Structure formats: C-alpha cells, structure tokens
PDB file of C-alpha atoms and ligand atoms in Angstrom:
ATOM      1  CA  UNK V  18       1.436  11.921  20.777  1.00  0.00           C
ATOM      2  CA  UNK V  19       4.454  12.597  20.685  1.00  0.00           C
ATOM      3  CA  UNK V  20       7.152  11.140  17.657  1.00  0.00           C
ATOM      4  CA  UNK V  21       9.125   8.386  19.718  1.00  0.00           C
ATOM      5  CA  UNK V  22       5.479   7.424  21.368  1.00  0.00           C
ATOM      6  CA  UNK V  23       4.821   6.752  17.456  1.00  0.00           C
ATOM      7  CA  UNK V  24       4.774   3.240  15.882  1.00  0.00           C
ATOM      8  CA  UNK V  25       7.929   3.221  13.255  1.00  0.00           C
ATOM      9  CA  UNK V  26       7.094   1.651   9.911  1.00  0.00           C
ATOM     10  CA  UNK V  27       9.041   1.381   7.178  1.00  0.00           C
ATOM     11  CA  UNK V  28       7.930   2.275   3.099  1.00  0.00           C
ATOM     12  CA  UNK V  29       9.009   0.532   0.208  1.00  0.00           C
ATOM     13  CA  UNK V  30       8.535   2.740  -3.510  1.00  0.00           C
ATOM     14  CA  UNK V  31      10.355   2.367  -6.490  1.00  0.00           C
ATOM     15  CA  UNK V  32       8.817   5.269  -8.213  1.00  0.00           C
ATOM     16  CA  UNK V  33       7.227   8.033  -7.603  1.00  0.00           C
ATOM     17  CA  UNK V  34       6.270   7.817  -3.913  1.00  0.00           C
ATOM     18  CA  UNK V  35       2.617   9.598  -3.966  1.00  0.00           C
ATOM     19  CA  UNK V  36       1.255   6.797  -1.271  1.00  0.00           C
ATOM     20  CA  UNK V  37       4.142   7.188   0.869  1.00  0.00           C
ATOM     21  CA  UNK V  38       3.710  11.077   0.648  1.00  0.00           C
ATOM     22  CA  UNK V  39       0.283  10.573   1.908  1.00  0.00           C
ATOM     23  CA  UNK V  40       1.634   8.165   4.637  1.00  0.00           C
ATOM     24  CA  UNK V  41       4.205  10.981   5.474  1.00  0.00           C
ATOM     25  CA  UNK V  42       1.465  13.724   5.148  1.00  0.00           C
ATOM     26  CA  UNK V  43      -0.577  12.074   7.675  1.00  0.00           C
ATOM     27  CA  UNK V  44       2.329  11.628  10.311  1.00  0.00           C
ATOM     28  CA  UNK V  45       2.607  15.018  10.284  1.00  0.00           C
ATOM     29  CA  UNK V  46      -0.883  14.775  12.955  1.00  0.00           C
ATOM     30  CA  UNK V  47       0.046  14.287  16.491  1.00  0.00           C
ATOM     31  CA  UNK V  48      -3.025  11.947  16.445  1.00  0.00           C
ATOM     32  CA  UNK V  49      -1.752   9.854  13.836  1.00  0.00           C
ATOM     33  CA  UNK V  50       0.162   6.844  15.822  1.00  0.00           C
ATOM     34  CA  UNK V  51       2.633   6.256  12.862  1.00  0.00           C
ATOM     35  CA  UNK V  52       5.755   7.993  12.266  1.00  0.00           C
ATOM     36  CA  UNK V  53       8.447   6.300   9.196  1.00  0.00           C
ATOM     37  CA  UNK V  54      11.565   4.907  10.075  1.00  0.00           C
ATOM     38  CA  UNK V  55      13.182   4.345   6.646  1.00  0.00           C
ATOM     39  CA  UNK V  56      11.952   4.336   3.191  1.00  0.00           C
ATOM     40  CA  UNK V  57      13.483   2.038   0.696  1.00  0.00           C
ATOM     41  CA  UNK V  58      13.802   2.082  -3.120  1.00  0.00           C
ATOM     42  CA  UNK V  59      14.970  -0.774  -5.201  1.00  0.00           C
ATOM     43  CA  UNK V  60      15.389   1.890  -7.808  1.00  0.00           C
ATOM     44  CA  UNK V  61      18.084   4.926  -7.422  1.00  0.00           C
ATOM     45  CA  UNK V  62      15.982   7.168  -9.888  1.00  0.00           C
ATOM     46  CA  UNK V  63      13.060   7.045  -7.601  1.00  0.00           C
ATOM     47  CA  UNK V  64      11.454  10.376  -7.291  1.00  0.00           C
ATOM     48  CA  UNK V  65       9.933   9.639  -4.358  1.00  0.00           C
ATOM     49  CA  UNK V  66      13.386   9.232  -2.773  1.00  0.00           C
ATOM     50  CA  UNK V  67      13.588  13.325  -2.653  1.00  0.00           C
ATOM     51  CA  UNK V  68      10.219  13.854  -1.118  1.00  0.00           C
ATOM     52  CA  UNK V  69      11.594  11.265   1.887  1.00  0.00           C
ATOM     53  CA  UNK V  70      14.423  13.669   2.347  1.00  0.00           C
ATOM     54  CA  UNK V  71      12.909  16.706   2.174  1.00  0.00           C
ATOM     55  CA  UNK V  72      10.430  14.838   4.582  1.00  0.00           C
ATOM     56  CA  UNK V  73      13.657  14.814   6.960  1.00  0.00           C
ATOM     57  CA  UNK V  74      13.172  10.301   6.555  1.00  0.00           C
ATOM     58  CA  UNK V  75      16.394   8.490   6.149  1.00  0.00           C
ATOM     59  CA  UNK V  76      16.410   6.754   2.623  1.00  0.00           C
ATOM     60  CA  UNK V  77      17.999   3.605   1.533  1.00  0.00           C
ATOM     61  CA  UNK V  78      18.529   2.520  -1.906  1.00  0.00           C
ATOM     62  CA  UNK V  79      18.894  -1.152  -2.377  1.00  0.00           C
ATOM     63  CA  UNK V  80      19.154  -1.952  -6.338  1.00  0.00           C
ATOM     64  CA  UNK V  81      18.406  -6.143  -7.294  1.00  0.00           C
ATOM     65  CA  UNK V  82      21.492  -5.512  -9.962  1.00  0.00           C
ATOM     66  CA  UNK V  83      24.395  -5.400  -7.117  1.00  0.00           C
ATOM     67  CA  UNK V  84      23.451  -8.761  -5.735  1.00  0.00           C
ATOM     68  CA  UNK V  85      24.138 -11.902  -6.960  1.00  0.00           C
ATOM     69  CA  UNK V  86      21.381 -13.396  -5.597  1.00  0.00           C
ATOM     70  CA  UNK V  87      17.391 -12.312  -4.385  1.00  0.00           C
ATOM     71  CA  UNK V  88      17.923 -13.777  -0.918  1.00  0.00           C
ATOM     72  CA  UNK V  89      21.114 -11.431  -0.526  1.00  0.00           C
ATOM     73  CA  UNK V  90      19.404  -8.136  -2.044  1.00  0.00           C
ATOM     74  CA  UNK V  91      16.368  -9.183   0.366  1.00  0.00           C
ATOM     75  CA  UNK V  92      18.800  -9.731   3.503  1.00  0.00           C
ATOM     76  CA  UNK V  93      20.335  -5.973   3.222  1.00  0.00           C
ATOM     77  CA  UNK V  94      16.811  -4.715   2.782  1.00  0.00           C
ATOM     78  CA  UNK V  95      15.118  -7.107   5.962  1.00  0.00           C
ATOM     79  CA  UNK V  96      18.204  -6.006   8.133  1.00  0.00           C
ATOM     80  CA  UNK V  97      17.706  -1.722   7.475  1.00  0.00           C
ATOM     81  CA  UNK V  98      14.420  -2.645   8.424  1.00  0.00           C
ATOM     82  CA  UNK V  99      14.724  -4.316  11.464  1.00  0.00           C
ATOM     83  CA  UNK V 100      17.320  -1.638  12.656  1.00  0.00           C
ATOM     84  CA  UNK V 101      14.693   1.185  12.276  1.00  0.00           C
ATOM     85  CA  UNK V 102      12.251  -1.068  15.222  1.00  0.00           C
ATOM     86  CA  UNK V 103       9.886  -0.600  12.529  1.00  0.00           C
ATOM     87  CA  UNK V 104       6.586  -2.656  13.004  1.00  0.00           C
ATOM     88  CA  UNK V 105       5.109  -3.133   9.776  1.00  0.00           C
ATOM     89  CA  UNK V 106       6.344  -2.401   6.098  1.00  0.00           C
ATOM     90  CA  UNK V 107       4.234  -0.467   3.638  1.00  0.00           C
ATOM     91  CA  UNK V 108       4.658  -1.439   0.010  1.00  0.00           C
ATOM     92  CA  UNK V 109       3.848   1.568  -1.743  1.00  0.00           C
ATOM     93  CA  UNK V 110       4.223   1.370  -5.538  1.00  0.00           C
ATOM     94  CA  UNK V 111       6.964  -1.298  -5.016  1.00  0.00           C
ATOM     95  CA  UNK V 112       7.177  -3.167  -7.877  1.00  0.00           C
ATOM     96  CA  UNK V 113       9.673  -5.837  -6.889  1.00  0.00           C
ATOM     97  CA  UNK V 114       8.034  -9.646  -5.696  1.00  0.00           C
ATOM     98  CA  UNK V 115       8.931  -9.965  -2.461  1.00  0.00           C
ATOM     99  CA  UNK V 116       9.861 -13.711  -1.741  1.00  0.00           C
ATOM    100  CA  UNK V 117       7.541 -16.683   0.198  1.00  0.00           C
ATOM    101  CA  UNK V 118      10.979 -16.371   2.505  1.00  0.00           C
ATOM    102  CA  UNK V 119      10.720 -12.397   3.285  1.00  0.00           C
ATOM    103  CA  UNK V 120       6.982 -12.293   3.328  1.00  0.00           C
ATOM    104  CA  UNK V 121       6.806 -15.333   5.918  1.00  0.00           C
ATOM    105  CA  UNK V 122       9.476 -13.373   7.637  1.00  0.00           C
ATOM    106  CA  UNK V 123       7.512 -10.478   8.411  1.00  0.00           C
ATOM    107  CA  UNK V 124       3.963 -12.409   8.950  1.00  0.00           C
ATOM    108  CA  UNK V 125       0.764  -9.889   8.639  1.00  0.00           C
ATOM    109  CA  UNK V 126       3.213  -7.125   8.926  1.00  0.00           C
ATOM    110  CA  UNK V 127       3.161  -6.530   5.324  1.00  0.00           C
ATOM    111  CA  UNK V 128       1.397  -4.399   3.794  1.00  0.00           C
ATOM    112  CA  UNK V 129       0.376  -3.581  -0.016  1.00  0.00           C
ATOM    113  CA  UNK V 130      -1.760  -1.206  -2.230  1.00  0.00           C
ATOM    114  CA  UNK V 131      -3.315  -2.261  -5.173  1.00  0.00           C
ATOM    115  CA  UNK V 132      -5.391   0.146  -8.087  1.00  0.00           C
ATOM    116  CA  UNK V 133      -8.459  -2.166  -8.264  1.00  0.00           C
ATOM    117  CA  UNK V 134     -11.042  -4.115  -5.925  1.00  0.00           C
ATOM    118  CA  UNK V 135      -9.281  -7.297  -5.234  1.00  0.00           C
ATOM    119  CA  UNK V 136      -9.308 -10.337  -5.851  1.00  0.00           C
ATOM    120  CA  UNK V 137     -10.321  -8.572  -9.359  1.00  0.00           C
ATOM    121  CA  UNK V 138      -7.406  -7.546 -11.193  1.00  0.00           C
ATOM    122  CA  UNK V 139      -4.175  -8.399 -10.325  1.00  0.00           C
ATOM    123  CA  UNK V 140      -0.788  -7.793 -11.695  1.00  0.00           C
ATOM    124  CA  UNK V 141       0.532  -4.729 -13.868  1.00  0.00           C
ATOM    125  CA  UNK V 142      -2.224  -2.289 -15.767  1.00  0.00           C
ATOM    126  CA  UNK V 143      -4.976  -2.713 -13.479  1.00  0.00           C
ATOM    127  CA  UNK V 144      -6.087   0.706 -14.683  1.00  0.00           C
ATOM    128  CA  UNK V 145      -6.541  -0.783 -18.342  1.00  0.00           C
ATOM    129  CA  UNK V 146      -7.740  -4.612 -17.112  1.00  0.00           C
ATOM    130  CA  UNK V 147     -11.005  -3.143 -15.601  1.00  0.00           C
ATOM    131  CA  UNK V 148     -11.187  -0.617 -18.697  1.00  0.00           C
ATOM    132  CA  UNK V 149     -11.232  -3.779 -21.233  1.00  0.00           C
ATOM    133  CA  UNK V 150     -13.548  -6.003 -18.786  1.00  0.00           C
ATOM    134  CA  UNK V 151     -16.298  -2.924 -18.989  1.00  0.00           C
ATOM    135  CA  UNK V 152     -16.649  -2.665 -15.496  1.00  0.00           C
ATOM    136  CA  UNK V 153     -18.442  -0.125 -14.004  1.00  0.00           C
ATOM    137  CA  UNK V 154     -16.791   0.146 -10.816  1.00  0.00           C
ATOM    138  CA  UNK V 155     -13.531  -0.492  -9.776  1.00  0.00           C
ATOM    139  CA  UNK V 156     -10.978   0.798  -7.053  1.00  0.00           C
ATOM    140  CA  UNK V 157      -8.012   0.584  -4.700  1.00  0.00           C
ATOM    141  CA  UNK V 158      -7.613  -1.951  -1.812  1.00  0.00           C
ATOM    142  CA  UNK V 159      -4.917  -2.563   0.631  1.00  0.00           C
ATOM    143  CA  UNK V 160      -4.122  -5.379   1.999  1.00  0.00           C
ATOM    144  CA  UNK V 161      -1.768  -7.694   4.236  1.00  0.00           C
ATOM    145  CA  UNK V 162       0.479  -9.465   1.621  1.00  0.00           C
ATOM    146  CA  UNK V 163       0.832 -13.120   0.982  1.00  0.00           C
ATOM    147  CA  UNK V 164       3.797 -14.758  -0.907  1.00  0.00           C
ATOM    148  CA  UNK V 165       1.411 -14.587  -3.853  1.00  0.00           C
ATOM    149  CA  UNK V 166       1.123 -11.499  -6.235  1.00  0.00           C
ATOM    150  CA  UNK V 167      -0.963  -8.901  -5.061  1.00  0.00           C
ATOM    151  CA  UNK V 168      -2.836 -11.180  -2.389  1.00  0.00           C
ATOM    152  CA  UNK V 169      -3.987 -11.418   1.425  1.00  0.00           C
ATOM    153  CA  UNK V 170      -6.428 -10.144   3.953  1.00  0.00           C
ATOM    154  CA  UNK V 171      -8.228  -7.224   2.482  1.00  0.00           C
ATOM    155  CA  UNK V 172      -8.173  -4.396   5.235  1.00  0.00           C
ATOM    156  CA  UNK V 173     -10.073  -1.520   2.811  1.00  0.00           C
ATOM    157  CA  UNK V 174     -11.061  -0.728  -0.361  1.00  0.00           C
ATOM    158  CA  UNK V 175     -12.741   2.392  -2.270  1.00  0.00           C
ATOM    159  CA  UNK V 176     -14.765   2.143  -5.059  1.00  0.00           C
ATOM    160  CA  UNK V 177     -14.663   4.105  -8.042  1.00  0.00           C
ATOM    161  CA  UNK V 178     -16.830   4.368 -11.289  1.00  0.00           C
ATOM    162  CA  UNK V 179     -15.312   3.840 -14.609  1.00  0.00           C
ATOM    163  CA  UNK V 180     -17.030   6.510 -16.641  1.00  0.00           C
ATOM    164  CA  UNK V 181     -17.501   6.293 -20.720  1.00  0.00           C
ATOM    165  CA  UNK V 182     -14.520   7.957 -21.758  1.00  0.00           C
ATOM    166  CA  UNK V 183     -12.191   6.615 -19.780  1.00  0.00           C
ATOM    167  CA  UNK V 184      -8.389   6.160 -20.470  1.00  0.00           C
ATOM    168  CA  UNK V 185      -6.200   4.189 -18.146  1.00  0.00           C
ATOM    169  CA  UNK V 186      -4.668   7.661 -17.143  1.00  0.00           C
ATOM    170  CA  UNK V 187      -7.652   9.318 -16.462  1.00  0.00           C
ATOM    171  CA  UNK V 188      -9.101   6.249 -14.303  1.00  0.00           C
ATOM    172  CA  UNK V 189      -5.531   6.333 -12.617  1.00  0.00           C
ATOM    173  CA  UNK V 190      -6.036   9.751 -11.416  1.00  0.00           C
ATOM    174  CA  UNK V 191      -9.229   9.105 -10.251  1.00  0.00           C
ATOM    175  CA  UNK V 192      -8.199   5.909  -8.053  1.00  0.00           C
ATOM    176  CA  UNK V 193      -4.810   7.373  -6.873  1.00  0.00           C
ATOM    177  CA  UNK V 194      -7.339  10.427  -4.712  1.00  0.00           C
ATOM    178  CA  UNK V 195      -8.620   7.514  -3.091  1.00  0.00           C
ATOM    179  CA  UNK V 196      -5.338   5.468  -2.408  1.00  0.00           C
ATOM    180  CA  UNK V 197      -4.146   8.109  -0.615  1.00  0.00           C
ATOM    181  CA  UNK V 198      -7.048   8.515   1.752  1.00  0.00           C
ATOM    182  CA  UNK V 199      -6.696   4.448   2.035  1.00  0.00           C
ATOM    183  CA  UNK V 200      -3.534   4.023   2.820  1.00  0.00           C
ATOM    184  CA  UNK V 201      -3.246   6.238   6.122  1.00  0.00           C
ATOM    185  CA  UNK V 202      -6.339   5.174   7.125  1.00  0.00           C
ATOM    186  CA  UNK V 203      -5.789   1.196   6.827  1.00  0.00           C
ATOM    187  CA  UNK V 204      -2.179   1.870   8.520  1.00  0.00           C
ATOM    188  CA  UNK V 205      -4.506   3.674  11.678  1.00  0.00           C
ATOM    189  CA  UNK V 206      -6.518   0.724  11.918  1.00  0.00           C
ATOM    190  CA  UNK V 207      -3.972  -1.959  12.139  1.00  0.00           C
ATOM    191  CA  UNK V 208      -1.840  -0.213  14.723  1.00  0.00           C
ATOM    192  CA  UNK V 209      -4.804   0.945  16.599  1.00  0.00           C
ATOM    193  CA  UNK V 210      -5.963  -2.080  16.941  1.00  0.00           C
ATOM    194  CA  UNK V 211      -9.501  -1.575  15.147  1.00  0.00           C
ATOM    195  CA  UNK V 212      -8.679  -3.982  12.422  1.00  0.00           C
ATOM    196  CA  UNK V 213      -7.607  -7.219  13.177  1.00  0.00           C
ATOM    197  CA  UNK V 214      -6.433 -10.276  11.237  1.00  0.00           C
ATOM    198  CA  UNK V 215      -8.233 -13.588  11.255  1.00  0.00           C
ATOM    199  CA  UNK V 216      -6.856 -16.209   9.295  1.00  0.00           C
ATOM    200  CA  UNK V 217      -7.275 -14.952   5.841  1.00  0.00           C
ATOM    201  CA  UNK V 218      -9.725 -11.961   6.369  1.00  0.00           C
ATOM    202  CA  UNK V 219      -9.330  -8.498   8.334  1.00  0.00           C
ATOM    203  CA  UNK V 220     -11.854  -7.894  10.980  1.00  0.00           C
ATOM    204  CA  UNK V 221     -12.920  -4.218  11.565  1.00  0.00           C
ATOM    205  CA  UNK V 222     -13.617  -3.864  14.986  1.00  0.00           C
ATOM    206  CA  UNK V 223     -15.160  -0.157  15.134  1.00  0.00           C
ATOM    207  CA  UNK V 224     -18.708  -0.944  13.864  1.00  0.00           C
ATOM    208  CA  UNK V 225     -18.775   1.950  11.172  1.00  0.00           C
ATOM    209  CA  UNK V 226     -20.453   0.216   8.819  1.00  0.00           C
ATOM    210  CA  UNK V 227     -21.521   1.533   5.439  1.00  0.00           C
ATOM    211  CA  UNK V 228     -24.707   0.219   4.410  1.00  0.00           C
ATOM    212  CA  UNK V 229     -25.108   2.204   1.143  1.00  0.00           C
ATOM    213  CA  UNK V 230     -24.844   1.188  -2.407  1.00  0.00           C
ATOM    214  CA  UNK V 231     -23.485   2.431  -5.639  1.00  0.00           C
ATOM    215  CA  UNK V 232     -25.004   1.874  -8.386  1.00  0.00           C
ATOM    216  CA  UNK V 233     -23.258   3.303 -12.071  1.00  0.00           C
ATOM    217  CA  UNK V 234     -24.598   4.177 -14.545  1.00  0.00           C
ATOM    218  CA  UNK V 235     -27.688   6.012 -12.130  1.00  0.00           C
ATOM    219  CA  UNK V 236     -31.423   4.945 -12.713  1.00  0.00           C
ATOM    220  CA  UNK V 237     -33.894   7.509 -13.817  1.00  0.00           C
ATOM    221  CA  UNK V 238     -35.854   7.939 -10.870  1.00  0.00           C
TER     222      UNK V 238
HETATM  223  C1  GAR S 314      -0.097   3.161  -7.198  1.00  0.00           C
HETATM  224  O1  GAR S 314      -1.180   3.417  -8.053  1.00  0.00           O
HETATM  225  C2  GAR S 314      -0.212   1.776  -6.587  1.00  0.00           C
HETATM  226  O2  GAR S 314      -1.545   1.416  -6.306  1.00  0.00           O
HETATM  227  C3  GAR S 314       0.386   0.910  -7.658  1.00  0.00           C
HETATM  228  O3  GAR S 314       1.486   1.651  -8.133  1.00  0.00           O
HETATM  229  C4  GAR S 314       1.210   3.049  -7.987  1.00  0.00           C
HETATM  230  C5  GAR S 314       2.357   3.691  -7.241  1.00  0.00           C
HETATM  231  O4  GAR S 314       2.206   5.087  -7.202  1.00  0.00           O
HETATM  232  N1  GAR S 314       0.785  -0.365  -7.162  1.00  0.00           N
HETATM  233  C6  GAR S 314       0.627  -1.507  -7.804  1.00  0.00           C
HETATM  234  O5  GAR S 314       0.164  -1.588  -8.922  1.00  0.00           O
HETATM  235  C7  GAR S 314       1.072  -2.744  -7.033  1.00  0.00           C
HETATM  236  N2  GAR S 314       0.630  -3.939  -7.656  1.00  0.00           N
HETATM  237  P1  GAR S 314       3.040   5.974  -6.188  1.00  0.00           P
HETATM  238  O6  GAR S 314       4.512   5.594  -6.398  1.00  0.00           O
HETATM  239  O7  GAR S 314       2.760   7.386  -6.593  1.00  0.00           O
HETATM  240  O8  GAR S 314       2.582   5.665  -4.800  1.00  0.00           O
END
C-alpha cells in the first residue's frame, strides 16, 4: 500500500510518546493501512515531540495556558486535525479531558489507551490501584472514548499478572510491552473494518477467538 492509499490519523501525547512510537513503528509496513497526519502535544516539553520529527510527522504544540478558554484551546487543536483528513485520533498518553463537546464532535473516532482492564481502574496510577486491590491480573485496554474519563467501547485488552514483588514501575514496564502491541493492532481493526462499533460494545468480526485461560498464581498439577 502505498502512503497516500493510507488512512491519516492523528496522535495526541503529552509525554513521552512510547504508544505513538509503536503506532509510527508499525506504519513503517506497507501492510499496515495507517499512516499519521499530525501529532499533537498539549505540553512543549514532550519528548515524544522529537521522535515525531525524527519520524519525518509534522508536530503541533497546543498548550491549555495560551487560551482563555477550553473550547478555544480545543478549536485550534479540532481544526489541525481536520486539515490533516485524518480519520480517527489516537490518544496516546494524553493526559488532558477532552470535552462532552470535542468527543461528540469526533463520534467513535476517538480513540484511548488505558494501563489496566477496564472498567477496573480508572483515572491516574492505575499501575498502583491494581497493586493495592491485590489483583492478580491486570492490563491495558483501548478503547473508543466517551465524554467520561477513561470510558467507551472496549476494542482490546491484554492481560498481565501482577507478580509478588511488584512496584508500580515494574508492573508499568510490564503493561507498556503489551500497549504497544495493542495499540497498532486495535488501530488495524477499526480501519479494516474487522472491529466494528455497536452501541456501546466493539464487535470483532474476524472470528479469532481465544478460548484459553489464565490463571495466576499456577496450580500444582
Ligand atoms: C501509557 O502507559 C498509557 O497507557 C497511559 O499513559 C502512558 C503514556 O505513555 N495513559 C493513561 O493513563 C490514560 N488514562 P507513553 O507517553 O510512553 O505512550
């Protein structure tokens, strides 16, 4: 395929940009029907602003502090979007609330990564919320967002174990390997077609079904 037969998206960060280097990685296939328009930070010390640019992606910094107002900061950031043609916009480690306005705005077009199995939790630390609940499992899901925080159809999750020693770094680093397999692979599946939103819920349409279970800690058997 070649670029301009690619589907332009556009990629929120405010930090350090890992997800959107795995979005970017995975453009880099001819196979891979997604190329990025823009990327946006809402933060000028973003360091995944340099990555985008080395990446040869134009970059856009749009900081909440030079507007008077959240619909104006919003409008400068819905308009670079729109002028890219891009199709859907990837939050990736963007930590502003976007409002019930914008997200209506850009209806199941918008899409979010989260470091835990949602609907479990939401919000900041996720790392150290399932570390304090004494899960055993936990993960990363993305999903189509919804005015509310960290909500909407579910298009995939991974699960990971939460082993004994644990630290919210260590179970961060753990998660973040699977985010970035997740996140190309939900953006495939939306703009391919296999996944497809119903109402609240994301139906996969390829049939490859996992059937197996996890189970941590392992029985003796
Ligand atoms: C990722 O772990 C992402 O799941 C999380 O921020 C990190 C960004 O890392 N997002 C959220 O917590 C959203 N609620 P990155 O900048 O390296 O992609």
């Amino acid at each position: 395929m070649t670029n301009s037969a690619k589907t332009p998206v556009a990629v929120l960060i405010s930090g350090r940009g890992s997800n959107m280097g795995s979005i970017l990685d995975a453009c880099e296939s001819p196979d891979f029907p997604v190329r990025v328009g823009i990327v946006i930070s809402d933060n000028p010390k973003a360091e995944g602003l340099k990555v985008a640019k080395e990446n040869g992606v134009d970059t856009l910094v749009v900081k909440r502090s030079d507007y008077s107002s959240k619909a104006e900061f919003e409008e400068v950031i819905d308009k670079a979007i729109r002028e890219t043609g891009a199709k859907l916009i990837c939050l990736a480690g963007f930590m502003a609330l976007l409002s019930e306005d914008f997200v209506n705005g850009w209806h199941n077009q918008i899409i979010n990564i989260h470091p835990s199995l949602l609907p479990a939790f939401k919000g900041l630390e996720a790392h150290q919320q399932a570390i304090d609940a004494g899960v055993r499992f936990t993960g990363c899901t993305v999903h189509i967002v919804r005015p509310e925080m960290d909500a909407g159809p579910i298009i995939i999750q991974a699960v990971v174990p939460v082993t004994k020693n644990d630290t919210a770094d260590s179970l961060a680093s753990r998660i973040l390997h699977y985010e970035h397999v997740l996140y190309p692979e939900a953006l495939r599946l939306l703009i391919t077609g296999e996944a497809e939103i119903k109402g609240e819920k994301t139906i996969i349409n390829n049939g490859r079904w996992q059937k197996t279970g996890h189970v941590n800690p392992a029985p003796l058997i």
